[in-house]
mmCIF file of C-alpha atoms in Angstrom:
data_model
loop_
_atom_site.group_PDB
_atom_site.id
_atom_site.type_symbol
_atom_site.label_atom_id
_atom_site.label_comp_id
_atom_site.label_asym_id
_atom_site.label_seq_id
_atom_site.Cartn_x
_atom_site.Cartn_y
_atom_site.Cartn_z
ATOM 1 C CA MET A 175 -77.177 -68.801 165.176
ATOM 2 C CA PRO A 176 -80.584 -69.582 163.639
ATOM 3 C CA LEU A 177 -82.886 -66.606 163.235
ATOM 4 C CA THR A 178 -85.565 -68.084 165.489
ATOM 5 C CA LEU A 179 -83.030 -68.617 168.290
ATOM 6 C CA TRP A 180 -81.707 -65.084 167.883
ATOM 7 C CA LEU A 181 -85.233 -63.688 168.018
ATOM 8 C CA SER A 182 -85.790 -65.516 171.309
ATOM 9 C CA LEU A 183 -82.576 -64.021 172.687
ATOM 10 C CA ALA A 184 -83.491 -60.536 171.479
ATOM 11 C CA ALA A 185 -86.999 -60.753 172.937
ATOM 12 C CA VAL A 186 -85.778 -61.770 176.396
ATOM 13 C CA CYS A 187 -83.031 -59.124 176.373
ATOM 14 C CA ALA A 188 -85.594 -56.495 175.399
ATOM 15 C CA MET A 189 -88.035 -57.452 178.129
ATOM 16 C CA GLY A 190 -85.209 -57.563 180.659
ATOM 17 C CA ALA A 191 -84.183 -54.038 179.697
ATOM 18 C CA MET A 192 -87.758 -52.732 179.716
ATOM 19 C CA SER A 193 -88.609 -54.172 183.124
ATOM 20 C CA PRO A 194 -88.791 -51.367 185.747
ATOM 21 C CA GLY A 195 -85.830 -51.481 188.111
ATOM 22 C CA PRO A 196 -82.700 -49.604 189.285
ATOM 23 C CA SER A 197 -81.363 -49.131 185.746
ATOM 24 C CA LEU A 198 -84.553 -47.464 184.556
ATOM 25 C CA ALA A 199 -84.654 -45.353 187.707
ATOM 26 C CA MET A 200 -81.107 -44.140 187.071
ATOM 27 C CA VAL A 201 -81.801 -43.143 183.460
ATOM 28 C CA LEU A 202 -85.016 -41.419 184.533
ATOM 29 C CA ARG A 203 -83.252 -39.405 187.244
ATOM 30 C CA HIS A 204 -80.540 -38.109 184.940
ATOM 31 C CA THR A 205 -82.946 -37.363 182.102
ATOM 32 C CA LEU A 206 -85.451 -35.530 184.274
ATOM 33 C CA GLY A 207 -82.732 -33.651 186.151
ATOM 34 C CA GLY A 208 -80.205 -32.833 183.435
ATOM 35 C CA GLY A 209 -82.073 -33.175 180.167
ATOM 36 C CA ARG A 210 -81.558 -35.238 177.066
ATOM 37 C CA VAL A 211 -77.739 -35.359 176.975
ATOM 38 C CA PRO A 212 -77.127 -36.729 180.510
ATOM 39 C CA GLY A 213 -79.934 -39.235 179.988
ATOM 40 C CA VAL A 214 -78.431 -40.536 176.737
ATOM 41 C CA VAL A 215 -74.942 -40.652 178.278
ATOM 42 C CA ALA A 216 -76.280 -42.646 181.241
ATOM 43 C CA ALA A 217 -78.042 -45.032 178.839
ATOM 44 C CA LEU A 218 -74.949 -45.658 176.709
ATOM 45 C CA SER A 219 -72.613 -46.128 179.667
ATOM 46 C CA HIS A 220 -75.082 -48.562 181.222
ATOM 47 C CA ALA A 221 -75.063 -50.536 177.966
ATOM 48 C CA LEU A 222 -71.256 -50.781 178.170
ATOM 49 C CA GLY A 223 -71.544 -52.302 181.636
ATOM 50 C CA VAL A 224 -74.156 -54.745 180.357
ATOM 51 C CA GLY A 225 -71.918 -55.689 177.426
ATOM 52 C CA PHE A 226 -69.000 -56.327 179.769
ATOM 53 C CA TYR A 227 -71.058 -58.744 181.877
ATOM 54 C CA ALA A 228 -72.481 -60.411 178.770
ATOM 55 C CA ALA A 229 -68.973 -60.990 177.371
ATOM 56 C CA LEU A 230 -67.731 -62.453 180.641
ATOM 57 C CA THR A 231 -70.750 -64.753 180.767
ATOM 58 C CA VAL A 232 -70.553 -65.979 177.160
ATOM 59 C CA TRP A 233 -66.847 -66.804 177.198
ATOM 60 C CA GLY A 234 -67.009 -68.191 180.738
ATOM 61 C CA LEU A 235 -69.910 -70.482 179.858
ATOM 62 C CA GLY A 236 -68.031 -71.678 176.800
ATOM 63 C CA ALA A 237 -65.126 -72.776 178.992
ATOM 64 C CA VAL A 238 -67.463 -74.493 181.464
ATOM 65 C CA ILE A 239 -69.214 -76.432 178.682
ATOM 66 C CA ALA A 240 -65.903 -77.659 177.307
ATOM 67 C CA HIS A 241 -64.310 -78.706 180.603
ATOM 68 C CA GLN A 242 -67.125 -79.254 183.126
ATOM 69 C CA PRO A 243 -70.296 -80.475 181.357
ATOM 70 C CA LEU A 244 -71.901 -81.594 184.641
ATOM 71 C CA VAL A 245 -71.381 -78.144 186.128
ATOM 72 C CA PHE A 246 -72.951 -76.642 183.029
ATOM 73 C CA THR A 247 -75.994 -78.898 183.443
ATOM 74 C CA VAL A 248 -76.383 -77.684 187.027
ATOM 75 C CA ILE A 249 -76.039 -74.070 185.853
ATOM 76 C CA THR A 250 -78.675 -74.651 183.180
ATOM 77 C CA TRP A 251 -81.241 -76.070 185.597
ATOM 78 C CA GLY A 252 -80.399 -73.484 188.226
ATOM 79 C CA GLY A 253 -80.819 -70.831 185.552
ATOM 80 C CA ALA A 254 -84.249 -72.182 184.661
ATOM 81 C CA ALA A 255 -85.304 -71.959 188.308
ATOM 82 C CA TYR A 256 -83.938 -68.411 188.573
ATOM 83 C CA LEU A 257 -85.734 -67.272 185.408
ATOM 84 C CA ALA A 258 -88.975 -68.787 186.709
ATOM 85 C CA TRP A 259 -88.519 -66.955 190.024
ATOM 86 C CA LEU A 260 -87.923 -63.680 188.171
ATOM 87 C CA GLY A 261 -91.036 -64.337 186.096
ATOM 88 C CA VAL A 262 -93.238 -64.906 189.149
ATOM 89 C CA LYS A 263 -91.765 -61.825 190.809
ATOM 90 C CA ALA A 264 -92.506 -59.721 187.717
ATOM 91 C CA LEU A 265 -96.091 -61.001 187.543
ATOM 92 C CA ARG A 266 -96.622 -60.066 191.189
ATOM 93 C CA ALA A 267 -95.051 -56.616 190.812
ATOM 94 C CA GLY A 268 -97.223 -53.531 190.840
ATOM 95 C CA ARG A 269 -96.891 -50.464 188.696
ATOM 96 C CA GLY A 270 -93.119 -50.158 189.139
ATOM 97 C CA GLY A 271 -91.880 -47.722 191.756
ATOM 98 C CA ALA A 272 -88.830 -47.008 189.617
ATOM 99 C CA LEU A 273 -91.012 -44.951 187.332
ATOM 100 C CA ASN A 274 -91.612 -42.509 190.166
ATOM 101 C CA ALA A 275 -87.903 -41.705 190.539
ATOM 102 C CA GLY A 276 -87.063 -38.088 191.303
ATOM 103 C CA ALA A 277 -84.731 -35.950 189.229
ATOM 104 C CA VAL A 278 -81.072 -35.339 190.061
ATOM 105 C CA ALA A 279 -79.108 -32.493 188.498
ATOM 106 C CA SER A 280 -75.707 -33.715 187.286
ATOM 107 C CA PRO A 281 -73.256 -33.220 184.405
ATOM 108 C CA PRO A 282 -72.827 -35.885 181.711
ATOM 109 C CA LEU A 283 -69.665 -37.191 183.393
ATOM 110 C CA HIS A 284 -71.639 -38.099 186.513
ATOM 111 C CA ALA A 285 -74.322 -39.678 184.354
ATOM 112 C CA ALA A 286 -71.681 -41.838 182.649
ATOM 113 C CA ARG A 287 -70.265 -42.909 186.012
ATOM 114 C CA ASP A 288 -73.692 -43.803 187.377
ATOM 115 C CA GLY A 289 -74.637 -45.722 184.243
ATOM 116 C CA VAL A 290 -71.607 -48.009 184.459
ATOM 117 C CA LEU A 291 -71.810 -48.429 188.236
ATOM 118 C CA VAL A 292 -75.508 -49.317 188.255
ATOM 119 C CA ALA A 293 -74.818 -52.064 185.707
ATOM 120 C CA LEU A 294 -71.645 -53.450 187.308
ATOM 121 C CA ALA A 295 -72.832 -53.166 190.912
ATOM 122 C CA ASN A 296 -76.023 -55.119 190.250
ATOM 123 C CA PRO A 297 -75.343 -58.779 191.154
ATOM 124 C CA LYS A 298 -78.733 -59.770 189.747
ATOM 125 C CA LEU A 299 -77.534 -58.746 186.292
ATOM 126 C CA ILE A 300 -74.770 -61.328 186.172
ATOM 127 C CA LEU A 301 -77.164 -63.968 187.525
ATOM 128 C CA PHE A 302 -79.666 -63.031 184.828
ATOM 129 C CA PHE A 303 -77.050 -63.373 182.105
ATOM 130 C CA VAL A 304 -75.794 -66.728 183.396
ATOM 131 C CA ALA A 305 -79.367 -68.009 183.532
ATOM 132 C CA LEU A 306 -80.307 -66.576 180.151
ATOM 133 C CA LEU A 307 -77.196 -67.099 178.056
ATOM 134 C CA SER A 308 -76.645 -70.678 179.206
ATOM 135 C CA GLN A 309 -79.587 -71.479 176.917
ATOM 136 C CA PHE A 310 -77.876 -70.011 173.853
ATOM 137 C CA VAL A 311 -74.173 -70.884 174.229
ATOM 138 C CA SER A 312 -72.872 -74.222 172.934
ATOM 139 C CA ALA A 313 -69.501 -75.951 173.185
ATOM 140 C CA ASP A 314 -68.746 -75.603 169.461
ATOM 141 C CA MET A 315 -70.063 -72.053 169.109
ATOM 142 C CA ALA A 316 -67.885 -69.852 166.916
ATOM 143 C CA ALA A 317 -66.385 -66.653 168.249
ATOM 144 C CA SER A 318 -68.500 -64.665 165.771
ATOM 145 C CA ALA A 319 -71.690 -66.132 167.265
ATOM 146 C CA LYS A 320 -70.519 -65.208 170.766
ATOM 147 C CA VAL A 321 -69.811 -61.674 169.587
ATOM 148 C CA ALA A 322 -73.312 -61.569 168.101
ATOM 149 C CA ILE A 323 -74.840 -62.559 171.463
ATOM 150 C CA VAL A 324 -72.853 -59.898 173.344
ATOM 151 C CA ALA A 325 -73.654 -57.267 170.713
ATOM 152 C CA THR A 326 -77.361 -58.145 170.850
ATOM 153 C CA ALA A 327 -77.522 -57.721 174.622
ATOM 154 C CA THR A 328 -75.506 -54.486 174.517
ATOM 155 C CA LEU A 329 -77.326 -52.823 171.629
ATOM 156 C CA ILE A 330 -80.806 -53.715 172.880
ATOM 157 C CA ASP A 331 -80.033 -52.392 176.366
ATOM 158 C CA GLY A 332 -78.481 -49.191 175.026
ATOM 159 C CA GLY A 333 -81.169 -48.715 172.403
ATOM 160 C CA TRP A 334 -84.011 -49.048 174.901
ATOM 161 C CA TYR A 335 -82.579 -46.628 177.454
ATOM 162 C CA VAL A 336 -81.575 -44.102 174.806
ATOM 163 C CA LEU A 337 -85.168 -44.270 173.566
ATOM 164 C CA VAL A 338 -86.374 -43.703 177.136
ATOM 165 C CA ALA A 339 -84.072 -40.689 177.540
ATOM 166 C CA LEU A 340 -85.187 -39.186 174.233
ATOM 167 C CA ALA A 341 -88.866 -39.827 174.902
ATOM 168 C CA LEU A 342 -88.715 -38.321 178.387
ATOM 169 C CA SER A 343 -87.628 -35.055 176.834
ATOM 170 C CA HIS A 344 -91.379 -34.711 176.270
ATOM 171 C CA SER A 345 -93.208 -34.398 179.578
ATOM 172 C CA ALA A 346 -96.275 -36.338 178.418
ATOM 173 C CA VAL A 347 -94.339 -39.610 178.065
ATOM 174 C CA LEU A 348 -93.588 -40.311 181.742
ATOM 175 C CA PRO A 349 -97.266 -40.488 182.817
ATOM 176 C CA TRP A 350 -97.902 -42.807 179.865
ATOM 177 C CA LEU A 351 -95.102 -45.151 181.034
ATOM 178 C CA GLN A 352 -96.282 -44.972 184.642
ATOM 179 C CA ALA A 353 -99.792 -45.988 183.650
ATOM 180 C CA ARG A 354 -98.525 -49.029 181.749
ATOM 181 C CA ALA A 355 -95.657 -50.217 183.966
ATOM 182 C CA HIS A 356 -97.738 -53.106 185.294
ATOM 183 C CA TRP A 357 -98.243 -54.403 181.760
ATOM 184 C CA ILE A 358 -94.473 -54.300 181.177
ATOM 185 C CA ASN A 359 -94.056 -56.365 184.340
ATOM 186 C CA ARG A 360 -96.711 -58.857 183.272
ATOM 187 C CA ILE A 361 -95.340 -59.368 179.768
ATOM 188 C CA THR A 362 -91.837 -59.773 181.192
ATOM 189 C CA GLY A 363 -93.099 -62.334 183.704
ATOM 190 C CA VAL A 364 -94.875 -64.431 181.072
ATOM 191 C CA LEU A 365 -91.828 -64.365 178.776
ATOM 192 C CA LEU A 366 -89.442 -65.444 181.543
ATOM 193 C CA LEU A 367 -91.749 -68.239 182.689
ATOM 194 C CA GLY A 368 -92.056 -69.405 179.093
ATOM 195 C CA LEU A 369 -88.276 -69.535 178.705
ATOM 196 C CA ALA A 370 -87.923 -71.461 181.979
ATOM 197 C CA LEU A 371 -90.562 -73.959 180.796
ATOM 198 C CA ARG A 372 -88.769 -74.373 177.494
ATOM 199 C CA ILE A 373 -85.575 -75.284 179.361
ATOM 200 C CA VAL A 374 -87.405 -77.822 181.555
ATOM 201 C CA MET A 375 -89.066 -79.376 178.490
ATOM 202 C CA GLY A 376 -85.642 -79.807 176.904
#
């Protein structure tokens, strides 16, 4: 995969992870309620769920490209429309209610369970990956490139939420994030709209 293409993938994965939502709320709850360890455990287990969906998407899209090119074209254009819708929604979002999540006291085992379940029980996540990764998977893509895509999505998701859990160990960080949540939404929206436009432009 060319470096410029990988950078595009990494940027969209990063903005998707940083966007306020149920995943961020879950990591916040466990970090604020149980401390650093439950927060990090929740972050890592969530990344495993994300990696599982990313792997399913990459290998599934590869099969669709090889056997049903017309279906893949429909998926690509549908993905562009979905990314554009997500972008508009992010631009219209406020300061991110997820950043106001309350704490919940729980052991690391519960944090691990919640991290995986929040990822796997979120149907929007699989839609996001189908829409996003259809732009990066090709029919002749090597298995190593597919592994690189899955690893990128997994490591960026885990890295961001681990950083959140570590940073929230300091009480001054949460107000800083709350004050800037709307900028995270706006940047995410612009990036998603740009990717959708790139797909439309061919």
